[in-house]
PDB file of C-alpha atoms in Angstrom:
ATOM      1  CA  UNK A   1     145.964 102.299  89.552  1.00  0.00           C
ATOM      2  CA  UNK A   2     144.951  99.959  92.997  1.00  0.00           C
ATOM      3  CA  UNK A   3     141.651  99.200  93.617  1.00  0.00           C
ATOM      4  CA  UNK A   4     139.668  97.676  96.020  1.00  0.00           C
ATOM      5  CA  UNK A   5     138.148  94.678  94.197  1.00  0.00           C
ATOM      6  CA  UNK A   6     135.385  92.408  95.692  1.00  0.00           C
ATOM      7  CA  UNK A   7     134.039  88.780  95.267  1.00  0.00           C
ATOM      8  CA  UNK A   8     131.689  87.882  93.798  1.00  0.00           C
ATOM      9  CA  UNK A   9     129.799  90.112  92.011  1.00  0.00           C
ATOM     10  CA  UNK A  10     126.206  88.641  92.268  1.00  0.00           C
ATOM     11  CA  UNK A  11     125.498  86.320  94.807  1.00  0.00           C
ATOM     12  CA  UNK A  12     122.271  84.419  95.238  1.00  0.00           C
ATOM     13  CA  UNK A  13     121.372  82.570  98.599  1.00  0.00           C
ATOM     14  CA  UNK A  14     118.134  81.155 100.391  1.00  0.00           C
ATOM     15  CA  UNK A  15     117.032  82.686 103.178  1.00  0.00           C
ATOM     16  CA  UNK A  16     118.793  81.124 106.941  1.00  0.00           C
ATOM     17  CA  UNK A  17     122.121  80.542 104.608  1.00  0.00           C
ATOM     18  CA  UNK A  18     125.407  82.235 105.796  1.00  0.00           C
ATOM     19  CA  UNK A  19     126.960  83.945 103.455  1.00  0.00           C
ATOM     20  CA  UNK A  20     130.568  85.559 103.214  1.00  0.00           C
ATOM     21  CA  UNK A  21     131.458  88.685 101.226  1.00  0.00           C
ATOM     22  CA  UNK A  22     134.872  88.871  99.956  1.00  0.00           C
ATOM     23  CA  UNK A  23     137.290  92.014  99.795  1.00  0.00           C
ATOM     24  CA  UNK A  24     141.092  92.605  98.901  1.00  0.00           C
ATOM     25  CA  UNK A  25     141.108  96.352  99.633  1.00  0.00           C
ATOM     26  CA  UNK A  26     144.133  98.671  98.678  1.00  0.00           C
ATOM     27  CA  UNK A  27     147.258  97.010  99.698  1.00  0.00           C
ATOM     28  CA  UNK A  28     148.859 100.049 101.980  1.00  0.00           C
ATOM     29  CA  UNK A  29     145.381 101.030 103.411  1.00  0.00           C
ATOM     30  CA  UNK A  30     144.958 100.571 106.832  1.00  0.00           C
ATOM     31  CA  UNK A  31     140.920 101.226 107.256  1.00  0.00           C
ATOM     32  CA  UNK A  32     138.369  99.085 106.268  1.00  0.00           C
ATOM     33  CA  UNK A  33     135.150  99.792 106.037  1.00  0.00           C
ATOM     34  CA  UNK A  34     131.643  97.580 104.961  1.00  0.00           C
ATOM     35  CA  UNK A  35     128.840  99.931 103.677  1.00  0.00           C
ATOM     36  CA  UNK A  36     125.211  97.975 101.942  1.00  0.00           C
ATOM     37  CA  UNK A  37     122.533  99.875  99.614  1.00  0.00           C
ATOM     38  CA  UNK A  38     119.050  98.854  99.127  1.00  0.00           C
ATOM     39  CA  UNK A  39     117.929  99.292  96.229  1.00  0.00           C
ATOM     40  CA  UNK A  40     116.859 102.981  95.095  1.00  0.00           C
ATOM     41  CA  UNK A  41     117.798 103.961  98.860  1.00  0.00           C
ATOM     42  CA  UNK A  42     120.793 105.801 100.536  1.00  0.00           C
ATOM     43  CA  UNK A  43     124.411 103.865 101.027  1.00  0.00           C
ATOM     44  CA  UNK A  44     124.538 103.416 104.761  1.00  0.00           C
ATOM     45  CA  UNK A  45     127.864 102.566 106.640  1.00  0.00           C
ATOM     46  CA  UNK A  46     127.639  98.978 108.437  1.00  0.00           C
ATOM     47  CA  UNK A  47     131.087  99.008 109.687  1.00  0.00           C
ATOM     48  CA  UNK A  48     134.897  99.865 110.136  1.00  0.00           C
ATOM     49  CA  UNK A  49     137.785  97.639 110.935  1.00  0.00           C
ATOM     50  CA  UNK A  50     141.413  98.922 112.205  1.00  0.00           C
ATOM     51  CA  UNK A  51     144.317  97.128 113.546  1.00  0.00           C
ATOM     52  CA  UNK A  52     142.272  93.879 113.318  1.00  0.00           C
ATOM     53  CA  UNK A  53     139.588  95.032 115.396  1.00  0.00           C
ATOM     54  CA  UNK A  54     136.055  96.633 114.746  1.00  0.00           C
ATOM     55  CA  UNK A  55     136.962 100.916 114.986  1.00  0.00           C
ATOM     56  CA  UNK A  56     133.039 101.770 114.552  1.00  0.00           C
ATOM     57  CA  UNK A  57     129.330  99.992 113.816  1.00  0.00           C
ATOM     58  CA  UNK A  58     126.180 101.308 112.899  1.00  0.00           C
ATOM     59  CA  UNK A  59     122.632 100.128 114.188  1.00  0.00           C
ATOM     60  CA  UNK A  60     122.439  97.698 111.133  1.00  0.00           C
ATOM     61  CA  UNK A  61     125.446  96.053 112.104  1.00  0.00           C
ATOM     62  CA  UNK A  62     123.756  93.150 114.442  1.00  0.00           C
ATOM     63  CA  UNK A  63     124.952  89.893 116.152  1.00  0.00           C
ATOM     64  CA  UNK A  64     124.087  88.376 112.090  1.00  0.00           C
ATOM     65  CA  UNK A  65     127.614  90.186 110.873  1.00  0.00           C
ATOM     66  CA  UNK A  66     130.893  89.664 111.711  1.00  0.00           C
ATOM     67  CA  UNK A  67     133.681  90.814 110.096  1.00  0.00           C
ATOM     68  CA  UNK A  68     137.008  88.864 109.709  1.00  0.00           C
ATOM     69  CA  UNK A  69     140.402  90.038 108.124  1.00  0.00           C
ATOM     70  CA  UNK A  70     141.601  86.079 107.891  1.00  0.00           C
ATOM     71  CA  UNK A  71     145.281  86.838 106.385  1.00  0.00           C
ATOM     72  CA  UNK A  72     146.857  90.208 105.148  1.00  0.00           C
ATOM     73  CA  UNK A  73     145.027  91.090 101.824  1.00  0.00           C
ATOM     74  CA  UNK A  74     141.607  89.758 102.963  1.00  0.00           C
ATOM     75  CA  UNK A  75     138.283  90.996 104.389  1.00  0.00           C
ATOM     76  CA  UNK A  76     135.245  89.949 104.632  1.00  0.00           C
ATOM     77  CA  UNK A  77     131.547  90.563 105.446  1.00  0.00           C
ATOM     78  CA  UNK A  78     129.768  87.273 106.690  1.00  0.00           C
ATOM     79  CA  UNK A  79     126.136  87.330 107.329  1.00  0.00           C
ATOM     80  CA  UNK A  80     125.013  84.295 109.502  1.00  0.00           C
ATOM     81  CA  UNK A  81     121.627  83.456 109.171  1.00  0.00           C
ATOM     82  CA  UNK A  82     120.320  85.765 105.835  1.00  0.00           C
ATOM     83  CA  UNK A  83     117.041  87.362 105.872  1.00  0.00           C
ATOM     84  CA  UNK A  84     115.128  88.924 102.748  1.00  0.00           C
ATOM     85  CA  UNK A  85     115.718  92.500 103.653  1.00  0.00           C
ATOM     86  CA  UNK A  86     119.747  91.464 103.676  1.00  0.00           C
ATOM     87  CA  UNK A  87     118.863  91.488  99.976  1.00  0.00           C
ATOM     88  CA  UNK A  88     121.462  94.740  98.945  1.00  0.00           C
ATOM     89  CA  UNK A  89     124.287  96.085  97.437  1.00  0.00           C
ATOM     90  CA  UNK A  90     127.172  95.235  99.862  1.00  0.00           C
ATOM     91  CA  UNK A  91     130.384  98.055  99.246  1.00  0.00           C
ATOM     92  CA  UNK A  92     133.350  96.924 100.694  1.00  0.00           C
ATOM     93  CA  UNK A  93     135.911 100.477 101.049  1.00  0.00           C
ATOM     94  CA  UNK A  94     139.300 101.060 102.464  1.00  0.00           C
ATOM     95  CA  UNK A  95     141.108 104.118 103.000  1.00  0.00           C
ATOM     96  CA  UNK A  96     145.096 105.208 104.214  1.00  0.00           C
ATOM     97  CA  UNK A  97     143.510 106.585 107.105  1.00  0.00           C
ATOM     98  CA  UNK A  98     140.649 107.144 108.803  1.00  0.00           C
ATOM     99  CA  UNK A  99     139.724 110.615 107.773  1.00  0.00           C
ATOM    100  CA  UNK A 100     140.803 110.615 104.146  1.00  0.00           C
ATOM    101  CA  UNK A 101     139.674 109.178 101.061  1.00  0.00           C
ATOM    102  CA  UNK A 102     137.594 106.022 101.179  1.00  0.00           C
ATOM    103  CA  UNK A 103     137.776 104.261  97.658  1.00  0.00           C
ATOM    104  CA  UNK A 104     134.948 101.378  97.075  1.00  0.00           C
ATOM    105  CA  UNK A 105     135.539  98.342  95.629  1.00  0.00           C
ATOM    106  CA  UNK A 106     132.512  97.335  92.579  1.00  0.00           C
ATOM    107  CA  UNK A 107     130.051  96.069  95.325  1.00  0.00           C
ATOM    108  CA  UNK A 108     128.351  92.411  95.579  1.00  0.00           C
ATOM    109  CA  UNK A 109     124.893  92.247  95.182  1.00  0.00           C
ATOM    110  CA  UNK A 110     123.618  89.820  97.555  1.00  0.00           C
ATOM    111  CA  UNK A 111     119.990  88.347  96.592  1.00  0.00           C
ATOM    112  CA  UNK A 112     118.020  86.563  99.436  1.00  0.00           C
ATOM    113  CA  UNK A 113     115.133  84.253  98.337  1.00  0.00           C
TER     114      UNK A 113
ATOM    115  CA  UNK B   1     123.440 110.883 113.085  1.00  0.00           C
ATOM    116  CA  UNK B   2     124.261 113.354 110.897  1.00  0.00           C
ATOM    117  CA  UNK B   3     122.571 113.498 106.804  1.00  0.00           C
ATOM    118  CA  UNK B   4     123.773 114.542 103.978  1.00  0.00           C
ATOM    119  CA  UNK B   5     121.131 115.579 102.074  1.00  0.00           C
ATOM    120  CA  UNK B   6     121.536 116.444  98.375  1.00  0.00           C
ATOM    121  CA  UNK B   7     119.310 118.983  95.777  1.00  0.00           C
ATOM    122  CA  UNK B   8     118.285 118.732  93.885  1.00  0.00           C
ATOM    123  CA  UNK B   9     117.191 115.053  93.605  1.00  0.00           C
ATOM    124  CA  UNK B  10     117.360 115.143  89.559  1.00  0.00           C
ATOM    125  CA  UNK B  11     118.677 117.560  87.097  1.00  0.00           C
ATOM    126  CA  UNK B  12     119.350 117.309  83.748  1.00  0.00           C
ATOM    127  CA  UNK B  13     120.732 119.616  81.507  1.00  0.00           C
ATOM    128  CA  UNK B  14     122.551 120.323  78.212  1.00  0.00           C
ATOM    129  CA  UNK B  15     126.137 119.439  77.280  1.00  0.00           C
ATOM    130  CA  UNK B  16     128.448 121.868  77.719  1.00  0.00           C
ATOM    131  CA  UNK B  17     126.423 123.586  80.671  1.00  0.00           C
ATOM    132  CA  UNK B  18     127.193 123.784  83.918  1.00  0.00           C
ATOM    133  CA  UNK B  19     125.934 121.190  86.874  1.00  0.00           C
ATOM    134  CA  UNK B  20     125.224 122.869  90.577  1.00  0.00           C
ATOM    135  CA  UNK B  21     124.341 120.252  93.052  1.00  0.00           C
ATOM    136  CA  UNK B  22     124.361 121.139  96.925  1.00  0.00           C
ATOM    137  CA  UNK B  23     124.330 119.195 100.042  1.00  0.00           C
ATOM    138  CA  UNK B  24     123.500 120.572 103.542  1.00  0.00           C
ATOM    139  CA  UNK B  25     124.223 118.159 106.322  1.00  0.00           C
ATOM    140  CA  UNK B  26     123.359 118.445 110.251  1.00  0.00           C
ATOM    141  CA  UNK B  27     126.024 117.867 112.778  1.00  0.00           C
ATOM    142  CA  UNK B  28     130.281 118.740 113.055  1.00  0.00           C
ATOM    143  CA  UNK B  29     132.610 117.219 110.385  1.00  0.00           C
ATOM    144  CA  UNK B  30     135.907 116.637 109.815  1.00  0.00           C
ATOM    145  CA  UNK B  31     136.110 116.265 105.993  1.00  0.00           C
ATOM    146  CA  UNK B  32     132.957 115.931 103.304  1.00  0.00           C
ATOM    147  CA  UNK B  33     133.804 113.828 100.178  1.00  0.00           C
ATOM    148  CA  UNK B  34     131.494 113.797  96.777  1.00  0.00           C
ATOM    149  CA  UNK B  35     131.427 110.108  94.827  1.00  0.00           C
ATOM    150  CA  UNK B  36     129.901 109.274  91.782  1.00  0.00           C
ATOM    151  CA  UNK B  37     127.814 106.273  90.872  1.00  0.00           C
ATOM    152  CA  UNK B  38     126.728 105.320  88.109  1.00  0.00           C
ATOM    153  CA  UNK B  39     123.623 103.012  87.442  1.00  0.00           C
ATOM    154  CA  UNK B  40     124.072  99.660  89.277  1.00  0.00           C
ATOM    155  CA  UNK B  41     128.188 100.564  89.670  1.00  0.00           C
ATOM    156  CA  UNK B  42     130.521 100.912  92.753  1.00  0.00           C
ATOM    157  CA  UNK B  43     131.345 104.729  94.055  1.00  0.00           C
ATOM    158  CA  UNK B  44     134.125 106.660  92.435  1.00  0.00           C
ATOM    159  CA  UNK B  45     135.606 108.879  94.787  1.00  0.00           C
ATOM    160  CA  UNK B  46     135.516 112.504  92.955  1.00  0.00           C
ATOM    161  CA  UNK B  47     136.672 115.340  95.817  1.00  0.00           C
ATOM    162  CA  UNK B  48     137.227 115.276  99.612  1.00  0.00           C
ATOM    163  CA  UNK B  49     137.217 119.156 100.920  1.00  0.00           C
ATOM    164  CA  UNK B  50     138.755 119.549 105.107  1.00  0.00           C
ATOM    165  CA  UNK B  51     136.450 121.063 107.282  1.00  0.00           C
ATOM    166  CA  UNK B  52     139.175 123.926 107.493  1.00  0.00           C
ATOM    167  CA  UNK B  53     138.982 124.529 103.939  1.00  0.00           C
ATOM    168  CA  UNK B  54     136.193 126.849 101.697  1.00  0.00           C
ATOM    169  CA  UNK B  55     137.162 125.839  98.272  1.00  0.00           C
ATOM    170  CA  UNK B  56     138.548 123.233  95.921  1.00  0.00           C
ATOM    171  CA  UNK B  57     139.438 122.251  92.547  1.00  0.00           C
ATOM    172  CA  UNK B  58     139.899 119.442  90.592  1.00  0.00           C
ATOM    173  CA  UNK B  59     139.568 119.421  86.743  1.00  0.00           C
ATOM    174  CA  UNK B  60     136.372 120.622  85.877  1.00  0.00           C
ATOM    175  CA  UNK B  61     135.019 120.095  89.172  1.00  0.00           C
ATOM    176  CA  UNK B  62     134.912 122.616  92.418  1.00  0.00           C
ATOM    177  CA  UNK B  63     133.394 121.950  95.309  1.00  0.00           C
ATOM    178  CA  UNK B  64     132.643 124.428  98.606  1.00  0.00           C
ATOM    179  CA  UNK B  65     132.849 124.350 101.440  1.00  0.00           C
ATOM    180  CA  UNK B  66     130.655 126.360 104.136  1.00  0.00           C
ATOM    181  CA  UNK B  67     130.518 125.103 107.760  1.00  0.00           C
ATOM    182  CA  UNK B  68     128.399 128.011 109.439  1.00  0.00           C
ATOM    183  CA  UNK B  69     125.672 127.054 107.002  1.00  0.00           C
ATOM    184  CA  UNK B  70     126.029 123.110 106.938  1.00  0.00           C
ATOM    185  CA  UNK B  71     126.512 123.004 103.804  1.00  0.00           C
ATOM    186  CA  UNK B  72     128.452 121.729 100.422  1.00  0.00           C
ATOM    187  CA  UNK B  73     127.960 122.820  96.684  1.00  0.00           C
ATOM    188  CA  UNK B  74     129.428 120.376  93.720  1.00  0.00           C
ATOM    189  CA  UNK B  75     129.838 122.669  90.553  1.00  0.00           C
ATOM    190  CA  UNK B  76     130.839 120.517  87.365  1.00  0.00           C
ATOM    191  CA  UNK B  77     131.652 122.809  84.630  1.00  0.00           C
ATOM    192  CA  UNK B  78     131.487 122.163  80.906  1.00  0.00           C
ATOM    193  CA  UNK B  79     129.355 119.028  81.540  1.00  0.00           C
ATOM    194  CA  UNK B  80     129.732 116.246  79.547  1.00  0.00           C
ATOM    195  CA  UNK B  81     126.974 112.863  78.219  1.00  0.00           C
ATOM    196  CA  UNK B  82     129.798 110.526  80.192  1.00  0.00           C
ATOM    197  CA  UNK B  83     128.934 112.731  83.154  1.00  0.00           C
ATOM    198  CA  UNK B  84     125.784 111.471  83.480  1.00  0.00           C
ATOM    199  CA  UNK B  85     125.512 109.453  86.893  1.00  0.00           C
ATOM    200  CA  UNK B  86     124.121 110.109  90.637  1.00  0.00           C
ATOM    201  CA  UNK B  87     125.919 112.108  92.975  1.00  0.00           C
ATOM    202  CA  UNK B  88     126.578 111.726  96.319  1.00  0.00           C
ATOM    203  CA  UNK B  89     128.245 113.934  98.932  1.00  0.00           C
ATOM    204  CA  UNK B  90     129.535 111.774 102.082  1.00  0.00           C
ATOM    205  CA  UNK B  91     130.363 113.259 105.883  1.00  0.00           C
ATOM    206  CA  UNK B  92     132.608 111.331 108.339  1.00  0.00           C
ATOM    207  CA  UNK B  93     132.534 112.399 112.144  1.00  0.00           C
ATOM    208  CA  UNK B  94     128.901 111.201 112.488  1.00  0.00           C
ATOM    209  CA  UNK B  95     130.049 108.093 114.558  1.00  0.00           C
ATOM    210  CA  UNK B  96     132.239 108.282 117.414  1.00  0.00           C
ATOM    211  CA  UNK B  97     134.418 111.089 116.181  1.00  0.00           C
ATOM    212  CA  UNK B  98     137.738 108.173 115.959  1.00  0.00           C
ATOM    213  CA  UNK B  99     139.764 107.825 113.230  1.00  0.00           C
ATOM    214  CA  UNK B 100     137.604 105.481 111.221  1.00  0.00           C
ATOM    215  CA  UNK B 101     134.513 106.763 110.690  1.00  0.00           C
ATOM    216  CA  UNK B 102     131.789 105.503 108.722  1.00  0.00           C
ATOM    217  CA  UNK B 103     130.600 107.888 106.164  1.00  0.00           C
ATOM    218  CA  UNK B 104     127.104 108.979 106.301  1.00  0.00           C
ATOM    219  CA  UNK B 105     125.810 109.518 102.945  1.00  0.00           C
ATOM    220  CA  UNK B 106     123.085 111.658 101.283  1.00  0.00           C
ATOM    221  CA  UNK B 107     120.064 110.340  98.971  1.00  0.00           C
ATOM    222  CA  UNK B 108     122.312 111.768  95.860  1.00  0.00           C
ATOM    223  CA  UNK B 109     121.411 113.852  92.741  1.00  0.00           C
ATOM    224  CA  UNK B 110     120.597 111.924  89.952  1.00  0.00           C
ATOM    225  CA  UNK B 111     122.648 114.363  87.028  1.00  0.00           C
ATOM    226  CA  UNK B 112     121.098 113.641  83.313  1.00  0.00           C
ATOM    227  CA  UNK B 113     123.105 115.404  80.726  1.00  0.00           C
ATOM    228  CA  UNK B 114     121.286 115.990  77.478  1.00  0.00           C
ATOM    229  CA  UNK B 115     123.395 115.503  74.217  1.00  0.00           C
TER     230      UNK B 115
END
């Protein structure tokens, strides 16, 4: 069965380092979509990509993300300038369309020092 | 923006009984979806029910539907030790109302099932 698969799992950085957050979501999906869970608190949506452009952001999703689908199986999540409360559970999802099923890859837990 | 907001926050039961978790949730949707996740794991997708719909089945799960009341009830029936996770449900048109929303999620229902 596809999956959405993600890279890497754990990822340790100082903080003021970029990072990038790696994705190969479904390969027939059109939607992609970056989500991040603190610990012990709610998933909350960051953002959704569609025809190679941002569809939607949330309030969390500041000028420190960008999102980048660099060739057809690709997408990722890069965070310029990490802070300790980046320090999460990044889900990367993808879905046929907009309104249907959104299936998430494992997640990457990103650790800021 | 819209909340899901799941009850109870922890319930834990026997094996073999039957798991009720509901969700109530603030503003228009087009579809709610349940996940699962289990401790320190991605979300598996479980049941996505159409704002047009009351009712649906899927194995042992069957999840409602009622928009007057804002609100979403999981039922997972002949429970199981491996069922044992968190439980979320998940709205979409809490963003601009386009065709790729963000879901919004709830804080979940952490489901213990006793062997």
């Amino acid at each position: 069965e596809p999956e959405v698969t993600q890279t890497p799992s754990h990822q340790v950085t100082q903080m003021g380092q970029e990072v990038i957050l790696r994705c190969v979501p479904i390969s027939n999906h059109l939607y992609f979509y970056w989500y991040r869970q603190i610990l012990g608190q709610k998933v909350e949506f960051l953002v959704s990509f569609y025809n190679n452009e941002i569809s939607e952001k949330s309030e969390i999703f500041d000028d420190q993300f960008s999102v980048e689908r660099p060739d057809g199986s690709n997408f990722t999540l890069k965070i310029r300038s990490t802070k300790l409360e980046d320090s999460a559970m990044y889900f990367c999802a993808s879905s046929v369309y907009g309104p249907n099923e959104q299936y998430f890859g494992p997640g990457t837990r990103l650790t800021v020092t | 923006s819209q909340q899901g907001e799941e009850d109870p926050q922890a319930l834990s039961i026997q094996e073999g009984e039957n798991a009720t978790m509901n969700c109530s949730y603030k503003t228009s949707i087009n579809n709610l979806q349940w996940y699962r996740q289990n401790s320190g794991r991605g979300l598996v997708h479980l049941i996505l029910i159409r704002s047009n719909e009351r009712e649906k089945h899927s194995g042992r799960l069957r999840v409602t539907l009622d928009t007057s009341k804002k609100s979403s009830s999981l039922l997972i029936t002949a429970s199981r030790a491996a069922d044992t996770a968190s439980y979320f449900c998940a709205t979409d048109g809490g963003y601009s109302g386009g065709g790729a929303d963000g879901l919004t999620f709830g804080k979940g229902t952490h489901l213990i099932i006793q062997p």
